[in-house]
């Protein structure tokens, strides 16, 4: 195997022989002899690494990165050809119509009316940055064809050209935010861990080809990648010691979608920890606090200022926005989601036995308890290698135990989990990461099936796993092997029974309940494993040196 120096200076245009194909493990171990890429001695060649070996020469590595972006866009475009949430399903349709409707009202109405207008029909329930994004997309779309976003009369519009426009807004948003954020994070990781430059492309592909995000944003239809991209920019800048910039980006992610709160506890703990340890740094703390407050103020200012002097003043606007983005009245969960509450409700009817207020308090306590270890560890041991494990643990805890969770919220813990592939997790960790990604996609099956995305679900899942050869990866421990193999067998079995056997009339949701129960069990196991990795990262990593604001 060539060393990193040879791989970056070779002028040969001849493809690397098969024996020298840069697998994920090889690319890492060539620069990091103590890395975990070959920890169990398995051959880690993948179809993707075989293909990328063509670009091993230094002068062609930039081509490899562009090819990965084009492949990821091709995946997205292919999924986008299918139907979307609520297609031909009046009167409310689905998330596609919700996003279109927000473009309609933000373009036609003054800002002071955005969070008040006809709340029974997809009232705006995301923070102001989503509203501004909707306004921009609505303004551009109205220039193309005004009937797509005509106030009230455009409701339920299913023009095929509108679908094309909306799909393209998701792709453009990703190209502007998410894909650059992934590239920036991978580039920092490669440099920080002294990994091979070609591994940049392999790691980027593993993140960009994550099936769950592609199926939800480009199939079901949402803009989750914008929020995830802003969060990733925040994490990367914090890891680069650009703490103020990172804080600004994290506030922006919160102001785009409130679900970014899943990441807030570990990020706050890490920043607070480096402000206090090894010695109190008051100027750093003040600068971070001011950056957060100023960013929130700037994002909310346009809506608040335009409401001054009206019947619904600034205070009313802020209260209304908070009510809209934290809808506790909706209940403990929505639809069928693989968290503890929906799973328990299969056996114990929680909504019948307990009031909504009681369930809210119960979810608050369980969420607090489950995320507390991440806060304590990152506060006392604010290590860079531990930050992403902490963000992942917190997001899983919120998803599994918090109030008002959607099945799509699984995208939040999946991002930091998948980011670990950019570093040097080793085949053992890779096996768990790919496994939980597959389980997460399976947990979305009831939603995707309802949207008519059955073909996309199977094709994208197969292609992503085939390219990374993820089914070949199993952990070292017997317990880990058995857990993963049995869960995969359960997934295959549930799919087979759903296609071949009609559920009993008294249990029409039997297969769906099997889905959420199996998925929840896997998620809970992964959370425990995640906490073990977080603890090890905190205990084994040296303190951060030279952190600047």
C-alpha positions as a Python dict, from the first residue, in 0.01 Angstrom:
ca = {
    (1, 'X'): (0, 0, 0),
    (2, 'X'): (139, 337, -98),
    (3, 'X'): (196, 591, 170),
    (4, 'X'): (4, 918, 185),
    (5, 'X'): (306, 1104, 43),
    (6, 'X'): (318, 872, -255),
    (7, 'X'): (-56, 899, -309),
    (8, 'X'): (-43, 1275, -322),
    (9, 'X'): (267, 1314, -536),
    (10, 'X'): (237, 1034, -788),
    (11, 'X'): (209, 1150, -1151),
    (12, 'X'): (87, 818, -1279),
    (13, 'X'): (-245, 828, -1459),
    (14, 'X'): (-272, 450, -1460),
    (15, 'X'): (-545, 317, -1224),
    (16, 'X'): (-420, 158, -907),
    (17, 'X'): (-397, -222, -921),
    (18, 'X'): (-662, -403, -722),
    (19, 'X'): (-418, -498, -450),
    (20, 'X'): (-355, -130, -391),
    (21, 'X'): (-712, -6, -412),
    (22, 'X'): (-764, 253, -137),
    (23, 'X'): (-1035, 118, 87),
    (24, 'X'): (-1167, 328, 371),
    (25, 'X'): (-948, 139, 613),
    (26, 'X'): (-641, 156, 390),
    (27, 'X'): (-676, 525, 323),
    (28, 'X'): (-687, 593, 694),
    (29, 'X'): (-418, 354, 801),
    (30, 'X'): (-175, 482, 538),
    (31, 'X'): (-151, 806, 731),
    (32, 'X'): (-250, 682, 1073),
    (33, 'X'): (-70, 359, 1163),
    (34, 'X'): (-260, 337, 1489),
    (35, 'X'): (-598, 398, 1330),
    (36, 'X'): (-884, 158, 1368),
    (37, 'X'): (-946, 98, 1000),
    (38, 'X'): (-807, -255, 1002),
    (39, 'X'): (-877, -346, 1357),
    (40, 'X'): (-1041, -678, 1278),
    (41, 'X'): (-830, -763, 978),
    (42, 'X'): (-1117, -761, 729),
    (43, 'X'): (-1084, -657, 366),
    (44, 'X'): (-1255, -320, 348),
    (45, 'X'): (-1268, -275, -29),
    (46, 'X'): (-1595, -127, -150),
    (47, 'X'): (-1737, -54, -496),
    (48, 'X'): (-1697, 315, -415),
    (49, 'X'): (-1329, 285, -319),
    (50, 'X'): (-1263, 74, -629),
    (51, 'X'): (-1413, 347, -844),
    (52, 'X'): (-1233, 632, -665),
    (53, 'X'): (-897, 459, -699),
    (54, 'X'): (-897, 600, -1054),
    (55, 'X'): (-851, 946, -901),
    (56, 'X'): (-570, 856, -663),
    (57, 'X'): (-318, 1086, -832),
    (58, 'X'): (-295, 1423, -660),
    (59, 'X'): (-390, 1621, -970),
    (60, 'X'): (-720, 1430, -1008),
    (61, 'X'): (-839, 1429, -648),
    (62, 'X'): (-1044, 1746, -699),
    (63, 'X'): (-1221, 1560, -979),
    (64, 'X'): (-1314, 1282, -737),
    (65, 'X'): (-1482, 1532, -506),
    (66, 'X'): (-1683, 1680, -791),
    (67, 'X'): (-1783, 1331, -906),
    (68, 'X'): (-1910, 1250, -556),
    (69, 'X'): (-2120, 1567, -555),
    (70, 'X'): (-2261, 1480, -897),
    (71, 'X'): (-2344, 1125, -785),
    (72, 'X'): (-2518, 1258, -474),
    (73, 'X'): (-2717, 1502, -690),
    (74, 'X'): (-2812, 1218, -924),
    (75, 'X'): (-2949, 1022, -627),
    (76, 'X'): (-3151, 1325, -522),
    (77, 'X'): (-3285, 1397, -870),
    (78, 'X'): (-3384, 1033, -912),
    (79, 'X'): (-3582, 1030, -588),
    (80, 'X'): (-3738, 1365, -680),
    (81, 'X'): (-3902, 1211, -987),
    (82, 'X'): (-4135, 1020, -756),
    (83, 'X'): (-4443, 1146, -570),
    (84, 'X'): (-4434, 1363, -260),
    (85, 'X'): (-4616, 1397, 70),
    (86, 'X'): (-4988, 1456, 18),
    (87, 'X'): (-4990, 1412, -359),
    (88, 'X'): (-5354, 1387, -477),
    (89, 'X'): (-5469, 1371, -114),
    (90, 'X'): (-5705, 1663, -47),
    (91, 'X'): (-5805, 1863, 145),
    (92, 'X'): (-5484, 1918, 345),
    (93, 'X'): (-5245, 1733, 113),
    (94, 'X'): (-4909, 1711, 299),
    (95, 'X'): (-4571, 1865, 372),
    (96, 'X'): (-4521, 1964, 8),
    (97, 'X'): (-4836, 2176, 25),
    (98, 'X'): (-4734, 2315, 364),
    (99, 'X'): (-4402, 2439, 225),
    (100, 'X'): (-4572, 2579, -87),
    (101, 'X'): (-4837, 2750, 126),
    (102, 'X'): (-4572, 2919, 340),
    (103, 'X'): (-4413, 3057, 25),
    (104, 'X'): (-4756, 3185, -73),
    (105, 'X'): (-4836, 3366, 251),
    (106, 'X'): (-4487, 3508, 313),
    (107, 'X'): (-4478, 3651, -39),
    (108, 'X'): (-4825, 3809, -31),
    (109, 'X'): (-4874, 3910, 332),
    (110, 'X'): (-4689, 4160, 553),
    (111, 'X'): (-4452, 4003, 805),
    (112, 'X'): (-4675, 4090, 1099),
    (113, 'X'): (-4943, 3853, 965),
    (114, 'X'): (-4724, 3553, 883),
    (115, 'X'): (-4778, 3369, 1211),
    (116, 'X'): (-5150, 3454, 1240),
    (117, 'X'): (-5296, 3383, 897),
    (118, 'X'): (-5552, 3099, 868),
    (119, 'X'): (-5382, 2873, 1120),
    (120, 'X'): (-5618, 2584, 1045),
    (121, 'X'): (-5466, 2546, 699),
    (122, 'X'): (-5095, 2484, 744),
    (123, 'X'): (-5026, 2779, 969),
    (124, 'X'): (-4659, 2872, 975),
    (125, 'X'): (-4498, 2677, 1262),
    (126, 'X'): (-4124, 2718, 1210),
    (127, 'X'): (-3895, 3002, 1326),
    (128, 'X'): (-3838, 3322, 1123),
    (129, 'X'): (-3542, 3201, 916),
    (130, 'X'): (-3766, 2938, 757),
    (131, 'X'): (-4018, 3214, 687),
    (132, 'X'): (-3753, 3430, 517),
    (133, 'X'): (-3638, 3130, 313),
    (134, 'X'): (-4000, 3069, 210),
    (135, 'X'): (-4037, 3435, 112),
    (136, 'X'): (-3733, 3419, -116),
    (137, 'X'): (-3846, 3096, -282),
    (138, 'X'): (-4202, 3225, -316),
    (139, 'X'): (-4085, 3551, -471),
    (140, 'X'): (-3871, 3371, -729),
    (141, 'X'): (-4144, 3118, -802),
    (142, 'X'): (-4407, 3389, -846),
    (143, 'X'): (-4191, 3551, -1111),
    (144, 'X'): (-4187, 3221, -1301),
    (145, 'X'): (-4561, 3154, -1270),
    (146, 'X'): (-4775, 3363, -1038),
    (147, 'X'): (-5059, 3109, -1017),
    (148, 'X'): (-4835, 2869, -825),
    (149, 'X'): (-4840, 3101, -525),
    (150, 'X'): (-5158, 3306, -569),
    (151, 'X'): (-5303, 3388, -228),
    (152, 'X'): (-5567, 3131, -127),
    (153, 'X'): (-5658, 3027, -483),
    (154, 'X'): (-5336, 2828, -529),
    (155, 'X'): (-5412, 2585, -247),
    (156, 'X'): (-5357, 2225, -348),
    (157, 'X'): (-5184, 2320, -673),
    (158, 'X'): (-5025, 2009, -830),
    (159, 'X'): (-4885, 2157, -1150),
    (160, 'X'): (-4600, 1933, -1269),
    (161, 'X'): (-4385, 2241, -1330),
    (162, 'X'): (-4449, 2355, -974),
    (163, 'X'): (-4324, 2017, -854),
    (164, 'X'): (-4010, 2063, -1062),
    (165, 'X'): (-3955, 2412, -922),
    (166, 'X'): (-4005, 2301, -562),
    (167, 'X'): (-3773, 2004, -605),
    (168, 'X'): (-3506, 2234, -742),
    (169, 'X'): (-3538, 2472, -447),
    (170, 'X'): (-3442, 2183, -218),
    (171, 'X'): (-3140, 2095, -431),
    (172, 'X'): (-3025, 2458, -455),
    (173, 'X'): (-3063, 2499, -79),
    (174, 'X'): (-2845, 2192, -26),
    (175, 'X'): (-2584, 2314, -272),
    (176, 'X'): (-2563, 2645, -87),
    (177, 'X'): (-2564, 2515, 271),
    (178, 'X'): (-2545, 2142, 334),
    (179, 'X'): (-2293, 2018, 77),
    (180, 'X'): (-2037, 2295, 154),
    (181, 'X'): (-2085, 2222, 525),
    (182, 'X'): (-2013, 1852, 472),
    (183, 'X'): (-1705, 1932, 263),
    (184, 'X'): (-1577, 2177, 524),
    (185, 'X'): (-1621, 1927, 806),
    (186, 'X'): (-1457, 1641, 617),
    (187, 'X'): (-1167, 1865, 510),
    (188, 'X'): (-1106, 1968, 872),
    (189, 'X'): (-1124, 1607, 991),
    (190, 'X'): (-885, 1483, 722),
    (191, 'X'): (-634, 1756, 808),
    (192, 'X'): (-672, 1718, 1184),
    (193, 'X'): (-629, 1340, 1184),
    (194, 'X'): (-366, 1342, 906),
    (195, 'X'): (-564, 1111, 680),
    (196, 'X'): (-516, 1057, 307),
    (197, 'X'): (-659, 1335, 84),
    (198, 'X'): (-842, 1075, -126),
    (199, 'X'): (-1029, 969, 185),
    (200, 'X'): (-1194, 1312, 167),
    (201, 'X'): (-1400, 1185, -126),
    (202, 'X'): (-1479, 850, 34),
    (203, 'X'): (-1591, 1010, 360),
    (204, 'X'): (-1792, 1280, 181),
    (205, 'X'): (-1975, 1011, -16),
    (206, 'X'): (-2065, 822, 301),
    (207, 'X'): (-2227, 1136, 441),
    (208, 'X'): (-2385, 1280, 126),
    (209, 'X'): (-2538, 946, 23),
    (210, 'X'): (-2716, 896, 354),
    (211, 'X'): (-3048, 743, 238),
    (212, 'X'): (-3276, 881, 511),
    (213, 'X'): (-3207, 1247, 435),
    (214, 'X'): (-3237, 1195, 59),
    (215, 'X'): (-3570, 1014, 93),
    (216, 'X'): (-3722, 1271, 328),
    (217, 'X'): (-3604, 1595, 170),
    (218, 'X'): (-3623, 1491, -194),
    (219, 'X'): (-3900, 1233, -171),
    (220, 'X'): (-4138, 1322, 110),
    (221, 'X'): (-4035, 1689, 68),
    (222, 'X'): (-3880, 1912, 331),
    (223, 'X'): (-3577, 2138, 380),
    (224, 'X'): (-3410, 1952, 668),
    (225, 'X'): (-3069, 1975, 500),
    (226, 'X'): (-3065, 2352, 553),
    (227, 'X'): (-3102, 2317, 929),
    (228, 'X'): (-2859, 2025, 938),
    (229, 'X'): (-2611, 2218, 724),
    (230, 'X'): (-2623, 2521, 952),
    (231, 'X'): (-2576, 2294, 1256),
    (232, 'X'): (-2282, 2125, 1088),
    (233, 'X'): (-2125, 2463, 1008),
    (234, 'X'): (-2165, 2547, 1376),
    (235, 'X'): (-2001, 2223, 1491),
    (236, 'X'): (-1715, 2254, 1242),
    (237, 'X'): (-1636, 2613, 1336),
    (238, 'X'): (-1641, 2520, 1703),
    (239, 'X'): (-1398, 2235, 1632),
    (240, 'X'): (-1180, 2484, 1443),
    (241, 'X'): (-1183, 2704, 1757),
    (242, 'X'): (-1391, 2972, 1582),
    (243, 'X'): (-1630, 2977, 1873),
    (244, 'X'): (-1820, 3298, 1797),
    (245, 'X'): (-1874, 3199, 1434),
    (246, 'X'): (-1989, 2856, 1547),
    (247, 'X'): (-2233, 3010, 1794),
    (248, 'X'): (-2379, 3233, 1523),
    (249, 'X'): (-2433, 2938, 1289),
    (250, 'X'): (-2597, 2735, 1564),
    (251, 'X'): (-2842, 3015, 1641),
    (252, 'X'): (-2920, 3033, 1269),
    (253, 'X'): (-2993, 2659, 1267),
    (254, 'X'): (-3228, 2706, 1564),
    (255, 'X'): (-3394, 2994, 1382),
    (256, 'X'): (-3451, 2776, 1077),
    (257, 'X'): (-3594, 2474, 1258),
    (258, 'X'): (-3647, 2449, 1631),
    (259, 'X'): (-3551, 2079, 1623),
    (260, 'X'): (-3188, 2190, 1626),
    (261, 'X'): (-3249, 2211, 2001),
    (262, 'X'): (-3165, 1839, 1997),
    (263, 'X'): (-2802, 1951, 1963),
    (264, 'X'): (-2815, 2240, 2209),
    (265, 'X'): (-2729, 2067, 2538),
    (266, 'X'): (-2390, 1918, 2437),
    (267, 'X'): (-2289, 2226, 2239),
    (268, 'X'): (-2373, 2449, 2536),
    (269, 'X'): (-2190, 2213, 2774),
    (270, 'X'): (-1879, 2206, 2554),
    (271, 'X'): (-1867, 2586, 2516),
    (272, 'X'): (-1932, 2641, 2886),
    (273, 'X'): (-1663, 2388, 2973),
    (274, 'X'): (-1392, 2560, 2767),
    (275, 'X'): (-1494, 2892, 2923),
    (276, 'X'): (-1433, 2754, 3272),
    (277, 'X'): (-1158, 2493, 3233),
    (278, 'X'): (-864, 2493, 3285),
    (279, 'X'): (-927, 2848, 3409),
    (280, 'X'): (-1218, 3091, 3398),
    (281, 'X'): (-1221, 3289, 3073),
    (282, 'X'): (-1481, 3560, 3127),
    (283, 'X'): (-1414, 3754, 2802),
    (284, 'X'): (-1473, 3435, 2602),
    (285, 'X'): (-1799, 3368, 2785),
    (286, 'X'): (-1922, 3724, 2732),
    (287, 'X'): (-1834, 3721, 2362),
    (288, 'X'): (-2021, 3393, 2312),
    (289, 'X'): (-2325, 3517, 2504),
    (290, 'X'): (-2335, 3840, 2305),
    (291, 'X'): (-2300, 3659, 1973),
    (292, 'X'): (-2600, 3440, 2059),
    (293, 'X'): (-2818, 3729, 2175),
    (294, 'X'): (-2730, 3955, 1883),
    (295, 'X'): (-2795, 3680, 1627),
    (296, 'X'): (-3136, 3600, 1775),
    (297, 'X'): (-3219, 3971, 1782),
    (298, 'X'): (-3120, 4023, 1418),
    (299, 'X'): (-3323, 3724, 1299),
    (300, 'X'): (-3639, 3822, 1488),
    (301, 'X'): (-3603, 4199, 1437),
    (302, 'X'): (-3781, 4233, 1098),
    (303, 'X'): (-4098, 4062, 1222),
    (304, 'X'): (-4096, 4240, 1556),
    (305, 'X'): (-4026, 4586, 1414),
    (306, 'X'): (-4293, 4562, 1144),
    (307, 'X'): (-4553, 4479, 1410),
    (308, 'X'): (-4482, 4787, 1621),
    (309, 'X'): (-4787, 5011, 1654),
    (310, 'X'): (-5027, 4747, 1525),
    (311, 'X'): (-5305, 4563, 1710),
    (312, 'X'): (-5066, 4274, 1766),
    (313, 'X'): (-4750, 4436, 1895),
    (314, 'X'): (-4395, 4300, 1934),
    (315, 'X'): (-4476, 4113, 2254),
    (316, 'X'): (-4777, 3943, 2096),
    (317, 'X'): (-4566, 3848, 1795),
    (318, 'X'): (-4296, 3683, 2005),
    (319, 'X'): (-4553, 3491, 2211),
    (320, 'X'): (-4735, 3377, 1896),
    (321, 'X'): (-4413, 3259, 1732),
    (322, 'X'): (-4322, 3058, 2043),
    (323, 'X'): (-4671, 2905, 2055),
    (324, 'X'): (-4648, 2809, 1689),
    (325, 'X'): (-4301, 2652, 1704),
    (326, 'X'): (-4363, 2466, 2034),
    (327, 'X'): (-4712, 2316, 1982),
    (328, 'X'): (-4753, 2124, 2308),
    (329, 'X'): (-5127, 2097, 2247),
    (330, 'X'): (-5068, 1854, 1959),
    (331, 'X'): (-4978, 1566, 2187),
    (332, 'X'): (-4689, 1345, 2290),
    (333, 'X'): (-4596, 1231, 1937),
    (334, 'X'): (-4725, 1253, 1582),
    (335, 'X'): (-4817, 957, 1361),
    (336, 'X'): (-4610, 640, 1418),
    (337, 'X'): (-4265, 723, 1552),
    (338, 'X'): (-4008, 480, 1693),
    (339, 'X'): (-3964, 647, 2032),
    (340, 'X'): (-4045, 519, 2379),
    (341, 'X'): (-4388, 681, 2404),
    (342, 'X'): (-4532, 550, 2080),
    (343, 'X'): (-4381, 207, 2149),
    (344, 'X'): (-4519, 192, 2504),
    (345, 'X'): (-4858, 307, 2380),
    (346, 'X'): (-4879, -19, 2186),
    (347, 'X'): (-4904, -203, 2519),
    (348, 'X'): (-5021, 70, 2761),
    (349, 'X'): (-5260, 337, 2633),
    (350, 'X'): (-5074, 638, 2770),
    (351, 'X'): (-5301, 899, 2614),
    (352, 'X'): (-5602, 734, 2780),
    (353, 'X'): (-5448, 683, 3124),
    (354, 'X'): (-5269, 1016, 3160),
    (355, 'X'): (-5343, 1378, 3085),
    (356, 'X'): (-5141, 1574, 2833),
    (357, 'X'): (-4984, 1781, 3114),
    (358, 'X'): (-4872, 1466, 3296),
    (359, 'X'): (-4720, 1322, 2981),
    (360, 'X'): (-4541, 1650, 2912),
    (361, 'X'): (-4382, 1647, 3257),
    (362, 'X'): (-4292, 1280, 3225),
    (363, 'X'): (-4124, 1334, 2889),
    (364, 'X'): (-3938, 1635, 3027),
    (365, 'X'): (-3798, 1431, 3316),
    (366, 'X'): (-3698, 1132, 3102),
    (367, 'X'): (-3537, 1356, 2840),
    (368, 'X'): (-3344, 1544, 3108),
    (369, 'X'): (-3219, 1222, 3268),
    (370, 'X'): (-3118, 1068, 2934),
    (371, 'X'): (-2927, 1373, 2814),
    (372, 'X'): (-2767, 1463, 3149),
    (373, 'X'): (-2463, 1232, 3110),
    (374, 'X'): (-2374, 1403, 2781),
    (375, 'X'): (-2392, 1744, 2948),
    (376, 'X'): (-2180, 1640, 3247),
    (377, 'X'): (-1913, 1466, 3040),
    (378, 'X'): (-1872, 1747, 2787),
    (379, 'X'): (-1880, 2015, 3056),
    (380, 'X'): (-1611, 1847, 3268),
    (381, 'X'): (-1412, 1710, 2972),
    (382, 'X'): (-1467, 1941, 2674),
    (383, 'X'): (-1272, 1739, 2418),
    (384, 'X'): (-1299, 1787, 2043),
    (385, 'X'): (-1311, 1414, 1976),
    (386, 'X'): (-1598, 1386, 2222),
    (387, 'X'): (-1814, 1670, 2090),
    (388, 'X'): (-1976, 1484, 1802),
    (389, 'X'): (-2038, 1175, 2014),
    (390, 'X'): (-2204, 1405, 2267),
    (391, 'X'): (-2418, 1574, 2002),
    (392, 'X'): (-2522, 1232, 1877),
    (393, 'X'): (-2612, 1103, 2224),
    (394, 'X'): (-2817, 1413, 2299),
    (395, 'X'): (-3005, 1395, 1971),
    (396, 'X'): (-3089, 1028, 2025),
    (397, 'X'): (-3207, 1106, 2379),
    (398, 'X'): (-3435, 1385, 2253),
    (399, 'X'): (-3571, 1167, 1974),
    (400, 'X'): (-3643, 872, 2202),
    (401, 'X'): (-3783, 1053, 2505),
    (402, 'X'): (-3894, 1409, 2429),
    (403, 'X'): (-4239, 1555, 2360),
    (404, 'X'): (-4389, 1614, 2013),
    (405, 'X'): (-4155, 1399, 1806),
    (406, 'X'): (-4204, 1325, 1436),
    (407, 'X'): (-4065, 1015, 1267),
    (408, 'X'): (-3864, 1249, 1042),
    (409, 'X'): (-3678, 1380, 1349),
    (410, 'X'): (-3455, 1073, 1331),
    (411, 'X'): (-3252, 1275, 1080),
    (412, 'X'): (-3110, 1480, 1367),
    (413, 'X'): (-2924, 1199, 1548),
    (414, 'X'): (-2828, 1043, 1215),
    (415, 'X'): (-2619, 1344, 1110),
    (416, 'X'): (-2360, 1336, 1393),
    (417, 'X'): (-2359, 956, 1385),
    (418, 'X'): (-2275, 952, 1014),
    (419, 'X'): (-2015, 1227, 1057),
    (420, 'X'): (-1805, 978, 1254),
    (421, 'X'): (-1729, 803, 923),
    (422, 'X'): (-1517, 1103, 825),
    (423, 'X'): (-1270, 1032, 1103),
    (424, 'X'): (-1109, 705, 1205),
    (425, 'X'): (-1381, 504, 1380),
    (426, 'X'): (-1255, 163, 1265),
    (427, 'X'): (-1452, -121, 1110),
    (428, 'X'): (-1609, -204, 1446),
    (429, 'X'): (-1765, 142, 1479),
    (430, 'X'): (-1846, 159, 1108),
    (431, 'X'): (-2060, -153, 1143),
    (432, 'X'): (-2275, 9, 1412),
    (433, 'X'): (-2300, 337, 1221),
    (434, 'X'): (-2413, 177, 895),
    (435, 'X'): (-2648, -51, 1088),
    (436, 'X'): (-2827, 231, 1268),
    (437, 'X'): (-2857, 425, 942),
    (438, 'X'): (-3033, 125, 789),
    (439, 'X'): (-3261, 85, 1089),
    (440, 'X'): (-3347, 456, 1071),
    (441, 'X'): (-3446, 424, 705),
    (442, 'X'): (-3659, 123, 798),
    (443, 'X'): (-3831, 328, 1070),
    (444, 'X'): (-3937, 574, 797),
    (445, 'X'): (-4097, 296, 590),
    (446, 'X'): (-4461, 359, 699),
    (447, 'X'): (-4429, 727, 605),
    (448, 'X'): (-4253, 660, 275),
    (449, 'X'): (-4500, 387, 181),
    (450, 'X'): (-4789, 626, 242),
    (451, 'X'): (-4616, 882, 18),
    (452, 'X'): (-4586, 627, -264),
    (453, 'X'): (-4206, 610, -237),
    (454, 'X'): (-4174, 232, -218),
    (455, 'X'): (-3947, 202, -523),
    (456, 'X'): (-3727, 490, -407),
    (457, 'X'): (-3700, 338, -57),
    (458, 'X'): (-3565, 7, -182),
    (459, 'X'): (-3345, 139, -463),
    (460, 'X'): (-3173, 415, -264),
    (461, 'X'): (-3123, 187, 37),
    (462, 'X'): (-2969, -82, -183),
    (463, 'X'): (-2741, 155, -375),
    (464, 'X'): (-2610, 330, -64),
    (465, 'X'): (-2533, 0, 109),
    (466, 'X'): (-2382, -153, -203),
    (467, 'X'): (-2150, 141, -269),
    (468, 'X'): (-2017, 135, 87),
    (469, 'X'): (-2034, -248, 122),
    (470, 'X'): (-2192, -184, 459),
    (471, 'X'): (-2361, -524, 493),
    (472, 'X'): (-2014, -685, 497),
    (473, 'X'): (-1923, -496, 814),
    (474, 'X'): (-1993, -657, 1149),
    (475, 'X'): (-1858, -568, 1495),
    (476, 'X'): (-1600, -775, 1679),
    (477, 'X'): (-1819, -881, 1970),
    (478, 'X'): (-2053, -1178, 1943),
    (479, 'X'): (-2331, -978, 2108),
    (480, 'X'): (-2291, -702, 1851),
    (481, 'X'): (-2296, -948, 1563),
    (482, 'X'): (-2608, -1121, 1695),
    (483, 'X'): (-2786, -790, 1755),
    (484, 'X'): (-2722, -661, 1404),
    (485, 'X'): (-2798, -990, 1227),
    (486, 'X'): (-3121, -1046, 1422),
    (487, 'X'): (-3238, -689, 1361),
    (488, 'X'): (-3174, -723, 988),
    (489, 'X'): (-3362, -1053, 992),
    (490, 'X'): (-3649, -877, 1168),
    (491, 'X'): (-3654, -601, 907),
    (492, 'X'): (-3661, -851, 620),
    (493, 'X'): (-3926, -1057, 798),
    (494, 'X'): (-4154, -761, 865),
    (495, 'X'): (-4127, -645, 505),
    (496, 'X'): (-4205, -996, 380),
    (497, 'X'): (-4507, -1035, 609),
    (498, 'X'): (-4641, -693, 510),
    (499, 'X'): (-4623, -780, 141),
    (500, 'X'): (-4751, -1138, 176),
    (501, 'X'): (-4986, -1147, 475),
    (502, 'X'): (-5287, -926, 543),
    (503, 'X'): (-5289, -814, 909),
    (504, 'X'): (-5583, -925, 1126),
    (505, 'X'): (-5885, -695, 1098),
    (506, 'X'): (-5869, -613, 1470),
    (507, 'X'): (-5500, -516, 1434),
    (508, 'X'): (-5474, -325, 1104),
    (509, 'X'): (-5150, -155, 1213),
    (510, 'X'): (-4979, -474, 1326),
    (511, 'X'): (-4684, -448, 1085),
    (512, 'X'): (-4641, -78, 1158),
    (513, 'X'): (-4631, -151, 1531),
    (514, 'X'): (-4372, -419, 1464),
    (515, 'X'): (-4170, -161, 1275),
    (516, 'X'): (-4167, 98, 1553),
    (517, 'X'): (-4102, -162, 1825),
    (518, 'X'): (-3803, -313, 1644),
    (519, 'X'): (-3669, 31, 1549),
    (520, 'X'): (-3703, 167, 1902),
    (521, 'X'): (-3518, -133, 2045),
    (522, 'X'): (-3230, -80, 1802),
    (523, 'X'): (-3220, 295, 1870),
    (524, 'X'): (-3210, 238, 2247),
    (525, 'X'): (-2923, -10, 2211),
    (526, 'X'): (-2734, 233, 1990),
    (527, 'X'): (-2781, 515, 2243),
    (528, 'X'): (-2613, 301, 2510),
    (529, 'X'): (-2328, 216, 2272),
    (530, 'X'): (-2302, 585, 2179),
    (531, 'X'): (-2261, 679, 2545),
    (532, 'X'): (-1978, 428, 2580),
    (533, 'X'): (-1800, 595, 2287),
    (534, 'X'): (-1859, 939, 2440),
    (535, 'X'): (-1715, 830, 2773),
    (536, 'X'): (-1407, 681, 2607),
    (537, 'X'): (-1353, 995, 2399),
    (538, 'X'): (-1373, 1215, 2708),
    (539, 'X'): (-1140, 996, 2913),
    (540, 'X'): (-882, 913, 2645),
    (541, 'X'): (-853, 1242, 2454),
    (542, 'X'): (-605, 1508, 2570),
    (543, 'X'): (-738, 1852, 2669),
    (544, 'X'): (-785, 2103, 2388),
    (545, 'X'): (-489, 2334, 2345),
    (546, 'X'): (-479, 2681, 2201),
    (547, 'X'): (-855, 2734, 2189),
    (548, 'X'): (-936, 3085, 2079),
    (549, 'X'): (-1260, 3272, 2055),
}
